[in-house]
PDB file of C-alpha atoms in Angstrom:
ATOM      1  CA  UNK A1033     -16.078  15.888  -8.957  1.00 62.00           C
ATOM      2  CA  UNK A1034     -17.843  13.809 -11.126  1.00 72.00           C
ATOM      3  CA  UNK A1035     -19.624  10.649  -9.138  1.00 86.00           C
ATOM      4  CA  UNK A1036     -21.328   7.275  -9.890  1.00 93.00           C
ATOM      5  CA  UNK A1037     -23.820   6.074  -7.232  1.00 95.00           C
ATOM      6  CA  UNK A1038     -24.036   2.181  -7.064  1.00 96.00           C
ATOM      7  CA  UNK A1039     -26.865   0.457  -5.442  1.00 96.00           C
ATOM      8  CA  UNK A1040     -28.127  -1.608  -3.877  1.00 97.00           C
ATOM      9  CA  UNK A1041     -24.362  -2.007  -1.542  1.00 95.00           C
ATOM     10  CA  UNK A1042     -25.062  -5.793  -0.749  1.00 96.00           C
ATOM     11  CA  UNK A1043     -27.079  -8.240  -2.024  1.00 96.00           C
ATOM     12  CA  UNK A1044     -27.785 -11.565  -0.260  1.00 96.00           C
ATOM     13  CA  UNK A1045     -29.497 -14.162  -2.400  1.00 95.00           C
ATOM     14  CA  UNK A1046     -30.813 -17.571  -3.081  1.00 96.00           C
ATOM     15  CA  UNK A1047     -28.586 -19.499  -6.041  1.00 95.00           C
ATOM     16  CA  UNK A1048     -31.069 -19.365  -9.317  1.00 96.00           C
ATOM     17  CA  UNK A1049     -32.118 -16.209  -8.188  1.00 96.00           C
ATOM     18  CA  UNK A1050     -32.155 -13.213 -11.119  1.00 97.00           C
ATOM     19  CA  UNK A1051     -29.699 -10.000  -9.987  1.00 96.00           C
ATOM     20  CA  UNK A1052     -29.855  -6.411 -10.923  1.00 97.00           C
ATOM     21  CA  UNK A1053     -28.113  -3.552  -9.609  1.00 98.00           C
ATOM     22  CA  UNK A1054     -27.293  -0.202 -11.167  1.00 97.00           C
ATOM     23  CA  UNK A1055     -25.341   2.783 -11.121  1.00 97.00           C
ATOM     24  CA  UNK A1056     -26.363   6.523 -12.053  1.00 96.00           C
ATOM     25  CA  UNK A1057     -24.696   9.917 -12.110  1.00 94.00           C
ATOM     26  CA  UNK A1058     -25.449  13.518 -12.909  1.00 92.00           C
ATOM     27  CA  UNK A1059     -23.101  13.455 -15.012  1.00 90.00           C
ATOM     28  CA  UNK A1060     -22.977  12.029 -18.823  1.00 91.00           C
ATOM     29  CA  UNK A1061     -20.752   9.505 -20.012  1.00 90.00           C
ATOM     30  CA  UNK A1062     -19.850   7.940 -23.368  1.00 89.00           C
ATOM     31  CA  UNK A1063     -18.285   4.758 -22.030  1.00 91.00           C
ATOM     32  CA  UNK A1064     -20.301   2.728 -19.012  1.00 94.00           C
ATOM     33  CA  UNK A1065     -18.110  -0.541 -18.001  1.00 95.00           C
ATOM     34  CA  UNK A1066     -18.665  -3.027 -15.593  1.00 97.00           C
ATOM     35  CA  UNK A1067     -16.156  -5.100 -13.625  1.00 96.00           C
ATOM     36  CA  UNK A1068     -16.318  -7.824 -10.677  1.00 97.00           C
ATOM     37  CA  UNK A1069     -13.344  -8.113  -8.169  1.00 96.00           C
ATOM     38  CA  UNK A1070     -13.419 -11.328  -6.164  1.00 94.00           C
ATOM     39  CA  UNK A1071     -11.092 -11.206  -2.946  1.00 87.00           C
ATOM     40  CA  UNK A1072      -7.045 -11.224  -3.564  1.00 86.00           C
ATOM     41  CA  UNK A1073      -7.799 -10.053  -7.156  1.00 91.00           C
ATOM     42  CA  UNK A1074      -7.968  -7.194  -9.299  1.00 94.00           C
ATOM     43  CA  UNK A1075     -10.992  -6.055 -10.984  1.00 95.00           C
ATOM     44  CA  UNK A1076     -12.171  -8.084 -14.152  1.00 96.00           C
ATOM     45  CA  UNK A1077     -14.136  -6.467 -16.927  1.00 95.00           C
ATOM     46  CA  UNK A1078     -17.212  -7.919 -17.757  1.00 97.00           C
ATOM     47  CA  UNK A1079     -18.759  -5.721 -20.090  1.00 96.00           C
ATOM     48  CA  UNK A1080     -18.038  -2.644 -21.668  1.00 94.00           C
ATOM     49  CA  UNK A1081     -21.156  -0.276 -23.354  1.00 95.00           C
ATOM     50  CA  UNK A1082     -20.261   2.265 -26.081  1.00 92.00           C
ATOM     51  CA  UNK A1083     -23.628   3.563 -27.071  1.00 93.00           C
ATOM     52  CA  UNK A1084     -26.719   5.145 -25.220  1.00 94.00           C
ATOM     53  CA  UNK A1085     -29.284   2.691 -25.129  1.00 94.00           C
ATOM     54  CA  UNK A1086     -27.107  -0.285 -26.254  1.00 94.00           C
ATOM     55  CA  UNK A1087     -28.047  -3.528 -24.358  1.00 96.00           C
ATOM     56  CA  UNK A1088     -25.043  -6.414 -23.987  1.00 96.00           C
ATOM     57  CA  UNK A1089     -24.821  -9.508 -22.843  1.00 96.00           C
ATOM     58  CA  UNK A1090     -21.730 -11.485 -21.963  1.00 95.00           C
ATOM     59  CA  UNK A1091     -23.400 -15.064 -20.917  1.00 96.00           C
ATOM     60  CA  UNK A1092     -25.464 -14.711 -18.102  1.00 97.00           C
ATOM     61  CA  UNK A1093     -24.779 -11.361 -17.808  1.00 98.00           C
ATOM     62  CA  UNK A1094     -26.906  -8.353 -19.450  1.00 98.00           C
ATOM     63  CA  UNK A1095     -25.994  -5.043 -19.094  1.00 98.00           C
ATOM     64  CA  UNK A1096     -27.500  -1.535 -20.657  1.00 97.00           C
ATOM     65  CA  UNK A1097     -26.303   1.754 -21.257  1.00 96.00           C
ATOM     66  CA  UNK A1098     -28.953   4.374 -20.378  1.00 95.00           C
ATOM     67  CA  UNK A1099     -30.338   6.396 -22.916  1.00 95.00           C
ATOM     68  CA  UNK A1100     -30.180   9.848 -21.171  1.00 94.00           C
ATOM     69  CA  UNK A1101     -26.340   8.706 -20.655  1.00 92.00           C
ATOM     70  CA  UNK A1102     -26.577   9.188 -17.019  1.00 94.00           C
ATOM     71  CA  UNK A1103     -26.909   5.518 -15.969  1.00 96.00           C
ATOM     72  CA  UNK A1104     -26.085   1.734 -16.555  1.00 97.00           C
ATOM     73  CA  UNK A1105     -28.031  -1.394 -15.025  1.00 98.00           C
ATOM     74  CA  UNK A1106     -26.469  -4.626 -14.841  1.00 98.00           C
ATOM     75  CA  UNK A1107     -28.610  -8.227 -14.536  1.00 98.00           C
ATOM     76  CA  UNK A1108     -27.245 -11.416 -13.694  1.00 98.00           C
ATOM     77  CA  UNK A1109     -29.765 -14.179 -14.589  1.00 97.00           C
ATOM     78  CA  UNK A1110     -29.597 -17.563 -12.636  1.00 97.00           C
ATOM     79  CA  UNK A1111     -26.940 -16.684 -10.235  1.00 96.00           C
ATOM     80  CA  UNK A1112     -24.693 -19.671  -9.234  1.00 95.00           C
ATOM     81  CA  UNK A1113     -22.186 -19.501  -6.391  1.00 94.00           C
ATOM     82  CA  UNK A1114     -19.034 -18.144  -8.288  1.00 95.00           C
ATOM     83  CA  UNK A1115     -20.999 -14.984  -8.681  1.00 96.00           C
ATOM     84  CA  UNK A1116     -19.858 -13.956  -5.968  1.00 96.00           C
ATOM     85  CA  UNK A1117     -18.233 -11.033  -5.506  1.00 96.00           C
ATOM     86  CA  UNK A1118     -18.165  -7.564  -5.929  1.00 96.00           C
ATOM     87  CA  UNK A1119     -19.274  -5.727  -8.731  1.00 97.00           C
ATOM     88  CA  UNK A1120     -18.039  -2.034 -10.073  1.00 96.00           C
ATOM     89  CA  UNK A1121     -19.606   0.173 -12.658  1.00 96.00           C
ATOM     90  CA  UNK A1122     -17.254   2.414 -14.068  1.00 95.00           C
ATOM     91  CA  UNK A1123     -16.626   5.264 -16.544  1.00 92.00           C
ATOM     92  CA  UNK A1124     -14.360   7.350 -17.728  1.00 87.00           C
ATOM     93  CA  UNK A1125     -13.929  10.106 -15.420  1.00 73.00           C
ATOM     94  CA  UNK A1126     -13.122  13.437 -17.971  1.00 63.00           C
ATOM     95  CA  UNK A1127     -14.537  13.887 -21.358  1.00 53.00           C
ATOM     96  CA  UNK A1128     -12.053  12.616 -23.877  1.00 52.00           C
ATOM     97  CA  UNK A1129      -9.579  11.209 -20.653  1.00 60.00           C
ATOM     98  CA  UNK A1130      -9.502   7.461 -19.592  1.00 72.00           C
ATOM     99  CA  UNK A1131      -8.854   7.401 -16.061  1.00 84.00           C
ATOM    100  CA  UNK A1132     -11.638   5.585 -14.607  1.00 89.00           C
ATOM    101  CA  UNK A1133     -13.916   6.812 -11.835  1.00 91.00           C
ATOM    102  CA  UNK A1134     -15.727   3.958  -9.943  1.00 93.00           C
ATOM    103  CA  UNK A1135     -19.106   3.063  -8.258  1.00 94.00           C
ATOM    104  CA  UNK A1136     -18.830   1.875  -4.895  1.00 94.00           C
ATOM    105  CA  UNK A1137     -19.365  -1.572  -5.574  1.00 95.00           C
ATOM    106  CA  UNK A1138     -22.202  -4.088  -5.215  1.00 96.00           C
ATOM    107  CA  UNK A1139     -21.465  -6.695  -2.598  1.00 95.00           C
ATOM    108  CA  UNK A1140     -23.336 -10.398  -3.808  1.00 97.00           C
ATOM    109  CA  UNK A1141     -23.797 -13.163  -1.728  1.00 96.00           C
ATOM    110  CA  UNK A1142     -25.212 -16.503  -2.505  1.00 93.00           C
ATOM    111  CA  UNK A1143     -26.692 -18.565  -0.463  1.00 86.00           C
ATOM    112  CA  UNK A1144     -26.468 -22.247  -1.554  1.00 78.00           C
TER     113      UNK A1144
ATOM    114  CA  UNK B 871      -5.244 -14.029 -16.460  1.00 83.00           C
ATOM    115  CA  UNK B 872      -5.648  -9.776 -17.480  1.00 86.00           C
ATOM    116  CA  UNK B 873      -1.991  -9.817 -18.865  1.00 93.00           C
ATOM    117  CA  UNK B 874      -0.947  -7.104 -16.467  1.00 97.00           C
ATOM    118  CA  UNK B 875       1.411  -8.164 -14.034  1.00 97.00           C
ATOM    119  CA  UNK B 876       1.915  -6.478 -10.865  1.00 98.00           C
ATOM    120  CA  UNK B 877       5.094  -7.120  -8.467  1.00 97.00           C
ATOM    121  CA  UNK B 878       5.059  -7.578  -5.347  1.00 97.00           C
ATOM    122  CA  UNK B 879       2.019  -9.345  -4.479  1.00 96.00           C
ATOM    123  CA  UNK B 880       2.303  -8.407  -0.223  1.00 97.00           C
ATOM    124  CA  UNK B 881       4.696  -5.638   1.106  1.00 97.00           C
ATOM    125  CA  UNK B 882       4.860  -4.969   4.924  1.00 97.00           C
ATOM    126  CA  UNK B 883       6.898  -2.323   6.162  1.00 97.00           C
ATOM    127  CA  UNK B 884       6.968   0.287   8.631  1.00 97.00           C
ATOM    128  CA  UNK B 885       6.026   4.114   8.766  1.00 97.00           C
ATOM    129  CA  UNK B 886       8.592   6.457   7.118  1.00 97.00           C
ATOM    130  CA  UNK B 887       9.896   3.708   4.654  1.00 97.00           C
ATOM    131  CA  UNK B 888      10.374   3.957   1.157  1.00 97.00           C
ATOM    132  CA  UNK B 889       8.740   1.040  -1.629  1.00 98.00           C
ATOM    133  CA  UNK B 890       8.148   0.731  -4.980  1.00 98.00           C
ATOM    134  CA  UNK B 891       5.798  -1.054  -6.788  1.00 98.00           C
ATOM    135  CA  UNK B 892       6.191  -2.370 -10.183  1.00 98.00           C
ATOM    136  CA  UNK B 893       3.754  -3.177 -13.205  1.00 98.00           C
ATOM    137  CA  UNK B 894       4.069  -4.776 -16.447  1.00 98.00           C
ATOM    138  CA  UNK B 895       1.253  -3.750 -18.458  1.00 97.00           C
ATOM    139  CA  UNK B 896      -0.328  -6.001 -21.201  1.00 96.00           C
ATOM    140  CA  UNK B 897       1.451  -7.414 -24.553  1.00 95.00           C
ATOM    141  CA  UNK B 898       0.615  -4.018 -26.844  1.00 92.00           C
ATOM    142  CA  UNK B 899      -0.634  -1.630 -24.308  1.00 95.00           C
ATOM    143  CA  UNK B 900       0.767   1.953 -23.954  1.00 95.00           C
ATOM    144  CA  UNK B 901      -0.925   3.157 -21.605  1.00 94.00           C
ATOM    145  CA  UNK B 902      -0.319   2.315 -17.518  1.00 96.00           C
ATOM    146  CA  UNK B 903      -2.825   3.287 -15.123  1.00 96.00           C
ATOM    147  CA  UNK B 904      -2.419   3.516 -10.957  1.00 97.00           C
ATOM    148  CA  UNK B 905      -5.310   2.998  -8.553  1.00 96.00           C
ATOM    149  CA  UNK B 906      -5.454   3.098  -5.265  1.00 96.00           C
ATOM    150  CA  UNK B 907      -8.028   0.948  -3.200  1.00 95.00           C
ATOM    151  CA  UNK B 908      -9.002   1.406   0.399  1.00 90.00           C
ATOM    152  CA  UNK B 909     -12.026   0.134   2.463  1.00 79.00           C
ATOM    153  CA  UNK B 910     -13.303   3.988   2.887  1.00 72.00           C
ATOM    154  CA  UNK B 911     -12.744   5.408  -0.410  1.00 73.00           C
ATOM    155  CA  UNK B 912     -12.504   2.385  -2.873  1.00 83.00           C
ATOM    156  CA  UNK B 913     -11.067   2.656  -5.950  1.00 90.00           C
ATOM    157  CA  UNK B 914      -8.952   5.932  -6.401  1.00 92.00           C
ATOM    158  CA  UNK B 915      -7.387   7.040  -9.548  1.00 93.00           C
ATOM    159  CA  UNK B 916      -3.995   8.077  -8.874  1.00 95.00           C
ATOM    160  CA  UNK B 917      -1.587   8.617 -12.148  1.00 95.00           C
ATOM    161  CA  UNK B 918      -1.891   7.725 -15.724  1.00 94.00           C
ATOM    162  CA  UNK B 919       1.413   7.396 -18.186  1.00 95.00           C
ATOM    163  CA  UNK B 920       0.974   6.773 -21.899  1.00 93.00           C
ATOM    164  CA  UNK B 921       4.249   5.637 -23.939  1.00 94.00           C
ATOM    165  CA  UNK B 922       6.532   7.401 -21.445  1.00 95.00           C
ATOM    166  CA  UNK B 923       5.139  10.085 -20.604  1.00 94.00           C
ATOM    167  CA  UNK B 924       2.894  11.534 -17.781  1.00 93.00           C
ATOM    168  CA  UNK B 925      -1.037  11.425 -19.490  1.00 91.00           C
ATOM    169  CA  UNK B 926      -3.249  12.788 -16.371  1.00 90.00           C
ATOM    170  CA  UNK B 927      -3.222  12.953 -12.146  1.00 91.00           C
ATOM    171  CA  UNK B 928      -5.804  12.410  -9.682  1.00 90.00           C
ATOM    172  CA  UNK B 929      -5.598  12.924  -6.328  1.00 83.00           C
ATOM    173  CA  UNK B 930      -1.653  11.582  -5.890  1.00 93.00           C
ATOM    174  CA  UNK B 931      -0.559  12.942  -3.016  1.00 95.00           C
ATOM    175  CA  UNK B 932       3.170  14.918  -3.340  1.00 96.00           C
ATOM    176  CA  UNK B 933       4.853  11.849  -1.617  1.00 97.00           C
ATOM    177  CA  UNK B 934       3.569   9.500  -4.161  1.00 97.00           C
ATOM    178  CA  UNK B 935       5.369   9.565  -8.028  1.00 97.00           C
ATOM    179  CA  UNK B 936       5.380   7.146 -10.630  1.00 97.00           C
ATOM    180  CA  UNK B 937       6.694   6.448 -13.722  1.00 97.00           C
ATOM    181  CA  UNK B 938       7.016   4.247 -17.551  1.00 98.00           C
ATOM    182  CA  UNK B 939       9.965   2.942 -18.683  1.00 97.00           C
ATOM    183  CA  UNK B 940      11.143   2.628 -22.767  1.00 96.00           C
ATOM    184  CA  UNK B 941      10.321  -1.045 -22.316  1.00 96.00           C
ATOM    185  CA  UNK B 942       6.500   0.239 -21.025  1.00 97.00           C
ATOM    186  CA  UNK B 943       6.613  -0.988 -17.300  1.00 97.00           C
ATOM    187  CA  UNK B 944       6.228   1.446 -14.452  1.00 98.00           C
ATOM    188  CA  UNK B 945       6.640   1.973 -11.059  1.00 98.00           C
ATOM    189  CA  UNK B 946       4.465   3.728  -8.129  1.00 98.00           C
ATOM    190  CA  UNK B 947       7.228   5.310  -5.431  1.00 98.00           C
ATOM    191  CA  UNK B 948       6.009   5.756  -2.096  1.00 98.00           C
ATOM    192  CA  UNK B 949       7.530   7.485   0.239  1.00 97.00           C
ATOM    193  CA  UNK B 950       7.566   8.631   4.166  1.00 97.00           C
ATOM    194  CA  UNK B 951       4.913   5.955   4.470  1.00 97.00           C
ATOM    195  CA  UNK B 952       1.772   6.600   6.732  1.00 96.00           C
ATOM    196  CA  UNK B 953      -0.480   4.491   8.569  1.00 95.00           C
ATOM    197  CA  UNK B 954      -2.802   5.373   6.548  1.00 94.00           C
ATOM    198  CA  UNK B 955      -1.242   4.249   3.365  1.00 96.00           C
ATOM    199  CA  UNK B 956      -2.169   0.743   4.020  1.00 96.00           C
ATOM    200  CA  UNK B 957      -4.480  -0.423   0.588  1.00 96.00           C
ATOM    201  CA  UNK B 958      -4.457  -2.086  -2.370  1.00 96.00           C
ATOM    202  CA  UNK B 959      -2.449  -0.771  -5.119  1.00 98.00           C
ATOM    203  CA  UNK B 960      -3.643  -1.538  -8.603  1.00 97.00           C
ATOM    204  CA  UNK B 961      -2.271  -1.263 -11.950  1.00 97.00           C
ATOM    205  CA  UNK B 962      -4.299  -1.130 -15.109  1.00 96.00           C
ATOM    206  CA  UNK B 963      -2.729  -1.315 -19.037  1.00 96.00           C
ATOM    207  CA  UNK B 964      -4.837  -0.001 -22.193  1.00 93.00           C
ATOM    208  CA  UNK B 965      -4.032   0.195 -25.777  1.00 90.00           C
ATOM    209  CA  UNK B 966      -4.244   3.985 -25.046  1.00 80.00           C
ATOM    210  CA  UNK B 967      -6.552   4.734 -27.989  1.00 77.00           C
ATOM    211  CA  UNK B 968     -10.489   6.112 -26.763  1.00 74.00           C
ATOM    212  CA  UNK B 969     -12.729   3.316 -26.050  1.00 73.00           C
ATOM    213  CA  UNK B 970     -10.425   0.756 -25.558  1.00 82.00           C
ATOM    214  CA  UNK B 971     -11.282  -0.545 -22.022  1.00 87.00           C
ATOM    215  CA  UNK B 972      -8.655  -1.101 -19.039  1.00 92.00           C
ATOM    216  CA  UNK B 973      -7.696  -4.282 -17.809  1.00 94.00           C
ATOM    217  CA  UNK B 974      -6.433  -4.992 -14.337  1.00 96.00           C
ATOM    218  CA  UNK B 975      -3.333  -6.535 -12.373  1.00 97.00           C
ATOM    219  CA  UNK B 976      -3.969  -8.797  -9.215  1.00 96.00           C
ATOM    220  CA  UNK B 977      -2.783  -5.311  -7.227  1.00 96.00           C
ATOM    221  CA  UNK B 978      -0.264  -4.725  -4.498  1.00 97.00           C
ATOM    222  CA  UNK B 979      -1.458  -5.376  -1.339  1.00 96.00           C
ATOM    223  CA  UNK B 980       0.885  -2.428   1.115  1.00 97.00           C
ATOM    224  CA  UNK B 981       1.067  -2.622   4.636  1.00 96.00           C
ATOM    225  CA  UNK B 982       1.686  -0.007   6.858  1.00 96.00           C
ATOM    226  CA  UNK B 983       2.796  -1.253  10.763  1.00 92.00           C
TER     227      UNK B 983
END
């Protein structure tokens, strides 16, 4: 079945330290989202990309839809400690269908 | 605060039993997702249900059914519960229409003694 492979698994960082992490497939997707779940929470979307090559940003976050469709990279500039958390790329998992298929998650910790 | 409400937060029980989960999907939204979450295979898709009716399945297994009520909520039935059942149980509401993006409940957190 169709896959996303996240990386890097875990991150450890310093706070004020730039993030990236990504997620790519062999498969092509219209729709790349990303979501972060801290603990006892469902996941929250964070941004949502619509367009190959379309760049976002929602506050200190940046994300961009790769232009062969095959992948998505997510920065997080200036990380402060409620970044914590784990983050999800996701798309939808059939052509035309919504039912999500996730990465498996990017794992940040900040050290103060 | 997503808008989708899931019910209950923490279920305990023991093998064999019988539960049901419930979700209230956002003000507007048609469509109700299911997700399963587990430390080895993370997030699952298990059901989808769009005003009512049965939309797509992933990998449910046959003890496992769901469905959406007139009023839009649904409910996940488990049943003969197995150790290995244990996870997080998510629900996720969408307007239905392509492109619109899914938004999350806080989950069900199930376990299996």
């Amino acid at each position: 079945g169709q896959q996303l492979n996240q990386s890097p698994q875990s991150m450890f960082i310093q706070e004020g330290e730039d993030v990236s992490m990504n997620c790519t497939s062999s498969s092509i997707f219209n729709t790349w989202l990303w979501y972060k779940q801290d603990p006892g929470e469902g996941p929250v979307l964070l941004i949502a990309l619509y367009k190959a090559g379309e760049l976002t940003s929602n506050g200190r976050l940046t994300a961009q839809f790769g232009i062969t469709r095959k992948d998505s990279f997510l920065n997080i500039s200036a990380s402060i400690p409620s970044d914590v958390g784990i983050y999800f790329c996701a798309a939808p998992g059939v052509q035309g269908a919504q039912k999500l298929v996730f990465g498996q998650g990017t794992r940040l910790t900040i050290n103060p | 605060d997503s808008g989708v409400t899931q019910t209950p937060k923490h279920l305990i029980t023991a093998t064999g039993q019988r539960v049901t989960l419930r979700c209230s999907p956002r003000s507007g939204d048609l469509s109700v997702y299911w997700y399963q979450q587990s430390l080895d295979q993370g997030l699952q898709f298990l059901i989808q249900y769009y005003n009512g009716e049965e939309r797509a399945k992933g990998n449910i297994l046959e003890r496992f059914s769901a469905q959406q009520f007139p009023d839009l909520h649904s409910e996940l039935n488990l049943s003969s519960l197995e150790l290995g059942d244990s996870a997080l149980y998510f629900c996720a509401s969408s307007p239905g229409v392509k492109n619109q993006p899914q938004h999350f409940g806080d989950g069900t957190r199930l376990s299996i003694l």
